[in-house]
mmCIF file of C-alpha atoms in Angstrom:
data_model
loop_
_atom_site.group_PDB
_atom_site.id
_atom_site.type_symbol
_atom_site.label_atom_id
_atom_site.label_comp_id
_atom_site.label_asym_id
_atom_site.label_seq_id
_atom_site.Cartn_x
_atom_site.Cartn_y
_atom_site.Cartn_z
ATOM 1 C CA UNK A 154 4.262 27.001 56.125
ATOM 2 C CA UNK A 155 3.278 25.909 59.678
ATOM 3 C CA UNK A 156 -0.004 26.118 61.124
ATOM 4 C CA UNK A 157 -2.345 29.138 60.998
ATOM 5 C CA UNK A 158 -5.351 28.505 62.985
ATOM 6 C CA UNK A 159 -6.847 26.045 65.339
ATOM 7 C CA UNK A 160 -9.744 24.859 66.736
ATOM 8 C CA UNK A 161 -9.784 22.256 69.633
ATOM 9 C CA UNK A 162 -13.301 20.710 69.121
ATOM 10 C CA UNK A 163 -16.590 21.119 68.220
ATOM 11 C CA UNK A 164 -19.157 19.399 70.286
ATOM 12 C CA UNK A 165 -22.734 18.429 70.485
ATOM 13 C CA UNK A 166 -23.802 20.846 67.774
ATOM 14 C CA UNK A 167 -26.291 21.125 65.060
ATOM 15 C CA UNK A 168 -25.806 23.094 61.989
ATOM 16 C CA UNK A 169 -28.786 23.541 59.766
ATOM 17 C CA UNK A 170 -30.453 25.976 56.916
ATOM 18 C CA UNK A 171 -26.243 27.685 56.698
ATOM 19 C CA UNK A 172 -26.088 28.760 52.924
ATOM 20 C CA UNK A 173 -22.725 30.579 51.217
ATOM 21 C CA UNK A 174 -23.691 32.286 48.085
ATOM 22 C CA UNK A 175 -20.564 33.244 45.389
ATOM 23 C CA UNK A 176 -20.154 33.952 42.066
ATOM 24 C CA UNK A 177 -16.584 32.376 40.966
ATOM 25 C CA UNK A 178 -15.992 30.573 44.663
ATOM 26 C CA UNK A 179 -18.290 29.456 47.094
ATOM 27 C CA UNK A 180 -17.004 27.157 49.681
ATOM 28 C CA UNK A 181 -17.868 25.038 53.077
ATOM 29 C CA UNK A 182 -21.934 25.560 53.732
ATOM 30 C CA UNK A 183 -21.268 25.259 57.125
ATOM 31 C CA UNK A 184 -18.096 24.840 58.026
ATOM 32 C CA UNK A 185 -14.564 26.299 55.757
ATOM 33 C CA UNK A 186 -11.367 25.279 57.817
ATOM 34 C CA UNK A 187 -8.936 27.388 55.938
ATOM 35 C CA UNK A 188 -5.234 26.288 54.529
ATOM 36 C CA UNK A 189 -3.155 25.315 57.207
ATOM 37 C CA UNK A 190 -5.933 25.085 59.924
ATOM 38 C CA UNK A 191 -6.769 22.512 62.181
ATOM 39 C CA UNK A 192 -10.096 21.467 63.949
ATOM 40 C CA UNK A 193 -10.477 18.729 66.385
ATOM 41 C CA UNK A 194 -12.903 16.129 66.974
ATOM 42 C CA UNK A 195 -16.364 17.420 65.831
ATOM 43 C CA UNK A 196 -19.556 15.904 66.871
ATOM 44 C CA UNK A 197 -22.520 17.452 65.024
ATOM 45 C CA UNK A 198 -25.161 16.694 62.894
ATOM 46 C CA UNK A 199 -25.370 19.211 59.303
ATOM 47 C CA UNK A 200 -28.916 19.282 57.991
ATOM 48 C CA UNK A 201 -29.675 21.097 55.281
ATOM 49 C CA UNK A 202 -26.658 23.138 54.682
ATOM 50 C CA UNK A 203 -25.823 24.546 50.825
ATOM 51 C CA UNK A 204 -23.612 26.375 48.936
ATOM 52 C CA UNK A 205 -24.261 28.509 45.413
ATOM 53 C CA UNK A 206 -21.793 29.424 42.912
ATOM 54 C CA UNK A 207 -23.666 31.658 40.249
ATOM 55 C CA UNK A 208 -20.333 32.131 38.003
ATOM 56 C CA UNK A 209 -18.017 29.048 38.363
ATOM 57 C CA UNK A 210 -17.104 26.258 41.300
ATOM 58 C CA UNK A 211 -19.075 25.711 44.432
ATOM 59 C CA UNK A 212 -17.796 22.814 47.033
ATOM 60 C CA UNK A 213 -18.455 21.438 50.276
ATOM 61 C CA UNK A 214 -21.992 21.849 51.232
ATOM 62 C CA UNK A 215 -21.603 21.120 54.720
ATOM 63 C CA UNK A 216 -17.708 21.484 55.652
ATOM 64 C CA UNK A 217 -14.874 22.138 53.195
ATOM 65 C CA UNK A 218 -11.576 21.314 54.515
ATOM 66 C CA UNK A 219 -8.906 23.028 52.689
ATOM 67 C CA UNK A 220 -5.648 22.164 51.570
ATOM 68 C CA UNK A 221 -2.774 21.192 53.992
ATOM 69 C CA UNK A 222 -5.494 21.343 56.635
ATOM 70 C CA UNK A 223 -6.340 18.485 59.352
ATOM 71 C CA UNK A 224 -10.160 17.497 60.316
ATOM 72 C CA UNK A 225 -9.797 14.731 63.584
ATOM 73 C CA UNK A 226 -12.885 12.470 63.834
ATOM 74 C CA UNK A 227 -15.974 13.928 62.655
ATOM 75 C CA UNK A 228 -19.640 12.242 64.533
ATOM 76 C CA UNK A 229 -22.658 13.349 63.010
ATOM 77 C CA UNK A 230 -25.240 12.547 60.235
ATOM 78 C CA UNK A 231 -24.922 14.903 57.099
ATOM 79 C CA UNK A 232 -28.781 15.433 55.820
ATOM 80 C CA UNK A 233 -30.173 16.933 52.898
ATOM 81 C CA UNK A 234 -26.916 19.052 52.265
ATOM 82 C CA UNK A 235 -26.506 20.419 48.471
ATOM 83 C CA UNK A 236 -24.111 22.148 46.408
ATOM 84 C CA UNK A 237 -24.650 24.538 43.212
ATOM 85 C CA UNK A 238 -22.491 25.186 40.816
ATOM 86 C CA UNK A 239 -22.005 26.493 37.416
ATOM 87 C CA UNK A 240 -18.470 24.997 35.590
ATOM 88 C CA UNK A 241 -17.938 22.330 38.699
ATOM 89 C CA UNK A 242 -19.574 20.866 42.358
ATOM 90 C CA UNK A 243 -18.144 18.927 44.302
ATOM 91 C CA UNK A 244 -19.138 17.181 47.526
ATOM 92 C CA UNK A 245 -22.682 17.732 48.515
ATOM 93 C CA UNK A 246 -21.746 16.784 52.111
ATOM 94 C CA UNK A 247 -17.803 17.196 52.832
ATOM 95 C CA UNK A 248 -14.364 18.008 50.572
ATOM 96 C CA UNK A 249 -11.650 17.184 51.704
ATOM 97 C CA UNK A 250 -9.071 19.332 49.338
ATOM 98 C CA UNK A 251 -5.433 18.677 48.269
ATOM 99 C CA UNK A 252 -2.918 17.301 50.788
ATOM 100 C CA UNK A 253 -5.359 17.459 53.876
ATOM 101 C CA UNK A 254 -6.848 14.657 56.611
ATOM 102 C CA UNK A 255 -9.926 13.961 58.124
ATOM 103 C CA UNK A 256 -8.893 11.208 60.826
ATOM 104 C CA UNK A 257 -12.676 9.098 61.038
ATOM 105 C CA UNK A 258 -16.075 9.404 60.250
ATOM 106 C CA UNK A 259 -18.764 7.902 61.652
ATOM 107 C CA UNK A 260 -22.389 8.975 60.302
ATOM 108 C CA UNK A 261 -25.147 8.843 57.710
ATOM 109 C CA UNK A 262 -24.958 10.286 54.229
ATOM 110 C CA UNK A 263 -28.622 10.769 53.134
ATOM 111 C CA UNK A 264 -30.466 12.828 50.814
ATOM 112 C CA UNK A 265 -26.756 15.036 49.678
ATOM 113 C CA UNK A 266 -26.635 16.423 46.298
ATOM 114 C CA UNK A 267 -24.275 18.153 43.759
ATOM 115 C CA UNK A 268 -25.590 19.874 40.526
ATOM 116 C CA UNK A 269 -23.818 22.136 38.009
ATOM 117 C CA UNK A 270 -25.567 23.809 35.547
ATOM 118 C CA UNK A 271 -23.038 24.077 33.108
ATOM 119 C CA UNK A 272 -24.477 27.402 31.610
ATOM 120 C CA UNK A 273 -20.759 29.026 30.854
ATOM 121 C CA UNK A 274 -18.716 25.055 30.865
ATOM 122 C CA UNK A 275 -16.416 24.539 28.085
ATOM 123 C CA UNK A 276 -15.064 21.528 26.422
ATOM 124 C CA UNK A 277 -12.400 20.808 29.427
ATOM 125 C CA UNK A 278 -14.782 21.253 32.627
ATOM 126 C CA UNK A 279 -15.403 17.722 31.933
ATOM 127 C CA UNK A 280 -15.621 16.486 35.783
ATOM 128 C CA UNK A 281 -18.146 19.572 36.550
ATOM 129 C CA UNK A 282 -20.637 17.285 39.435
ATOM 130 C CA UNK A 283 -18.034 14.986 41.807
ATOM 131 C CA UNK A 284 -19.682 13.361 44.884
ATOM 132 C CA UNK A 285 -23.083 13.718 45.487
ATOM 133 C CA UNK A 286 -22.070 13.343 49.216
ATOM 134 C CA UNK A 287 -18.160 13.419 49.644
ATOM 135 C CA UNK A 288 -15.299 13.813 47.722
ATOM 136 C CA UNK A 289 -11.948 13.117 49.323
ATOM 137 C CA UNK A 290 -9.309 15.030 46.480
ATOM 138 C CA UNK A 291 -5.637 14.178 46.832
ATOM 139 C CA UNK A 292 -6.099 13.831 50.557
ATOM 140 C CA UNK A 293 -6.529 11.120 53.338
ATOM 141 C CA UNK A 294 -9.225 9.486 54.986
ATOM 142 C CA UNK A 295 -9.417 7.290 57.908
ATOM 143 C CA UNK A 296 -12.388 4.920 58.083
ATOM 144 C CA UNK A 297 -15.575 5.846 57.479
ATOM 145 C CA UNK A 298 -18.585 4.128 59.248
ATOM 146 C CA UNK A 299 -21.998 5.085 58.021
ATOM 147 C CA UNK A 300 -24.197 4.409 55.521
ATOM 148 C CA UNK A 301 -24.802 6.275 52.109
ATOM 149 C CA UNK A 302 -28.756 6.707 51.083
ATOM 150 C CA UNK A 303 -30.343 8.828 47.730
ATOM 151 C CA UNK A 304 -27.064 10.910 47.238
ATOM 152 C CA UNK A 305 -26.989 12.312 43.744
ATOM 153 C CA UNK A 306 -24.603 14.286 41.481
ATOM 154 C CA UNK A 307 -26.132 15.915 38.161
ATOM 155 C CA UNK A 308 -24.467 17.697 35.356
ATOM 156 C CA UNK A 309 -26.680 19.629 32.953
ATOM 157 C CA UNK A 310 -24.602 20.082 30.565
ATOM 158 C CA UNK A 311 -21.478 18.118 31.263
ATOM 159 C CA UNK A 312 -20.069 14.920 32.625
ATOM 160 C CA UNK A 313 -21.186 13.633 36.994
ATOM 161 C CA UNK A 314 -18.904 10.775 38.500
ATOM 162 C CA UNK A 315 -20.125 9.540 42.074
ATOM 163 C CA UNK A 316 -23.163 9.758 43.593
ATOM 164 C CA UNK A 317 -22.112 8.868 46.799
ATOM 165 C CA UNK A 318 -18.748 9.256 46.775
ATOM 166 C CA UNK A 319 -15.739 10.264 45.199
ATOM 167 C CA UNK A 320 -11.352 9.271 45.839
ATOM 168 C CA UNK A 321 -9.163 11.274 43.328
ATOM 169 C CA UNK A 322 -6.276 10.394 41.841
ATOM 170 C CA UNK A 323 -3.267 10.084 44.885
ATOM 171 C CA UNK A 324 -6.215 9.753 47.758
ATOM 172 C CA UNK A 325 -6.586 7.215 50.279
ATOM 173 C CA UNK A 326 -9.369 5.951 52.307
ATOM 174 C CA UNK A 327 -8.803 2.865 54.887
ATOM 175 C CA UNK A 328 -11.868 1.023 55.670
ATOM 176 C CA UNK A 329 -16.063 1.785 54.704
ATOM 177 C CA UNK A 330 -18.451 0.124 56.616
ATOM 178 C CA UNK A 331 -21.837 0.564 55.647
ATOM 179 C CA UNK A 332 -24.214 0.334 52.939
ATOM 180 C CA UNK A 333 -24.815 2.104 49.464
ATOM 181 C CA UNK A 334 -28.421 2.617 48.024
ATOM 182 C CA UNK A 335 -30.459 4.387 45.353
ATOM 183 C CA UNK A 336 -27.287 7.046 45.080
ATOM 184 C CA UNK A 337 -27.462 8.256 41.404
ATOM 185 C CA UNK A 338 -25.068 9.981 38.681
ATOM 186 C CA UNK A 339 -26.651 11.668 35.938
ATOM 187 C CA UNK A 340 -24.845 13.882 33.260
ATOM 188 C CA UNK A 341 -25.055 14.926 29.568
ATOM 189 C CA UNK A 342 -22.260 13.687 28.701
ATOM 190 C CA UNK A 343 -20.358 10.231 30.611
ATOM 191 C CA UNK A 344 -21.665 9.249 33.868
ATOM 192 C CA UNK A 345 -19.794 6.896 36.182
ATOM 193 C CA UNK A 346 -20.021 5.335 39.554
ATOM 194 C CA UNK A 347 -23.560 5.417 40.877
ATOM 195 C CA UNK A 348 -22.479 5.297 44.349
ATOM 196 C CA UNK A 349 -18.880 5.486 44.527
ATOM 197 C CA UNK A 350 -15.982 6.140 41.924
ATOM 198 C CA UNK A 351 -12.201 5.009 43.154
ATOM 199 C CA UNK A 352 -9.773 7.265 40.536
ATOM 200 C CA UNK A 353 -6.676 5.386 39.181
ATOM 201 C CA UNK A 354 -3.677 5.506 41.655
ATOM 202 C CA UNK A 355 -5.898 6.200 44.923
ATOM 203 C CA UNK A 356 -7.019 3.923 47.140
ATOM 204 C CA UNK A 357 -9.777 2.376 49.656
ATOM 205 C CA UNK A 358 -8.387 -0.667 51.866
ATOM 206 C CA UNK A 359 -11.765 -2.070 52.599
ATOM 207 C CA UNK A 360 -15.503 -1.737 51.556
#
C-alpha cells in the first residue's frame, strides 16, 4: 500500500490542554498520523496533552505515529503529557508504532506519564504501562537529543517497564544525548528499567 496522506510541516506551534477520550482505543493526544501517512519536520512544543482509554489501550499522549507511517525531525519540548489506560499505556509523550520512522528529535522529556489501571487486565496483559515518555515499538529512530526528567510509568494492577523510555523487540535508535533523572517504574507485579528499557534484539548505537 503506498502513501495515503501527507503533511509537509508543522511549524512554530504549541499544542497544549488536547485530550482524546475512548473506551477500547484512544490514540495520539495531540497529534494521530494515520497508517501510511507522512508529516514533515515539526517544530512545536506539546504541554499538557492526554489521552483516556476507559475500556482497554490508550497510547501516545502527545503524537502517535502509526504503523508504516514516517515522522521527519520533530523540535519541541514534550511537558507534562499523560496517558490512561485500562489493560495497556504506552508512551506518555510519543509512539512510534510497528514498521514506522521518526527521522530526529531534539527536545526535553519532563514531567510525562503512563498509568493503567488494570481494572478488567488478565493474566497475559503483562506489559500494561510502557514508557513513561516514549516508546519506539518495532520502528526506527534517528538520534534523539534532549534530556529525560520525572517521567513515570505505573501499573495498578500489572507489570510497568520504562520510565523514560522504551525500544521493543526489532527497534532501533542511533544515538541519545542527554541526561536521565528521577524517571520511575512502578507496578504490582515486575518493574524494570527506571529510565530506559532496551528489549532483546533492538537496538540503541549510543547513550
Amino acid at each position: 500500500q503506498g502513501l495515503t496522506t501527507k503533511i509537509t510541516a508543522i511549524t512554530n506551534s504549541e499544542f497544549s490542554n488536547n485530550a482524546v477520550k475512548g473506551g477500547t482505543w484512544a490514540e495520539g493526544g495531540a497529534i494521530f498520523n494515520d497508517a501510511y501517512s507522512e508529516i514533515g519536520d515539526i517544530t512545536a512544543n506539546f504541554t499538557n496533552n492526554s489521552v483516556i482509554a476507559t475500556i482497554e489501550h490508550g497510547k501516545g499522549g502527545a503524537i502517535n505515529n502509526s504503523w508504516h507511517s514516517s515522522i521527519q525531525n520533530i523540535k519541541g519540548d514534550f511537558t507534562n503529557n499523560s496517558v490512561v489506560g485500562v489493560t495497556i499505556g504506552a508512551g506518555g509523550a510519543i509512539v512510534n508504532n510497528t514498521s514506522s520512522s521518526i527521522t530526529a528529535i531534539e527536545g526535553s522529556f519532563v514531567g510525562n506519564s503512563v498509568l493503567t489501571s488494570g481494572s478488567n487486565a488478565t493474566p497475559d496483559d503483562s506489559h500494561s504501562a510502557s514508557a513513561g515518555a516514549l516508546l519506539n515499538n518495532q520502528s526506527t529512530i534517528g538520534n534523539i537529543t534532549g534530556d529525560f526528567l520525572n517521567n513515570t510509568a505505573t501499573a495498578v494492577t500489572q507489570s510497568a517497564y520504562g520510565g523514560a523510555l522504551v525500544n521493543t523487540t526489532n527497534a532501533s535508535i542511533k544515538d541519545i544525548t542527554g541526561d536521565f533523572s528521577e524517571n520511575i517504574v512502578t507496578g504490582k507485579l515486575a518493574s524494570l528499567g527506571g529510565a530506559l528499557m532496551n528489549y532483546s534484539n533492538s537496538s540503541i548505537d549510543k547513550s
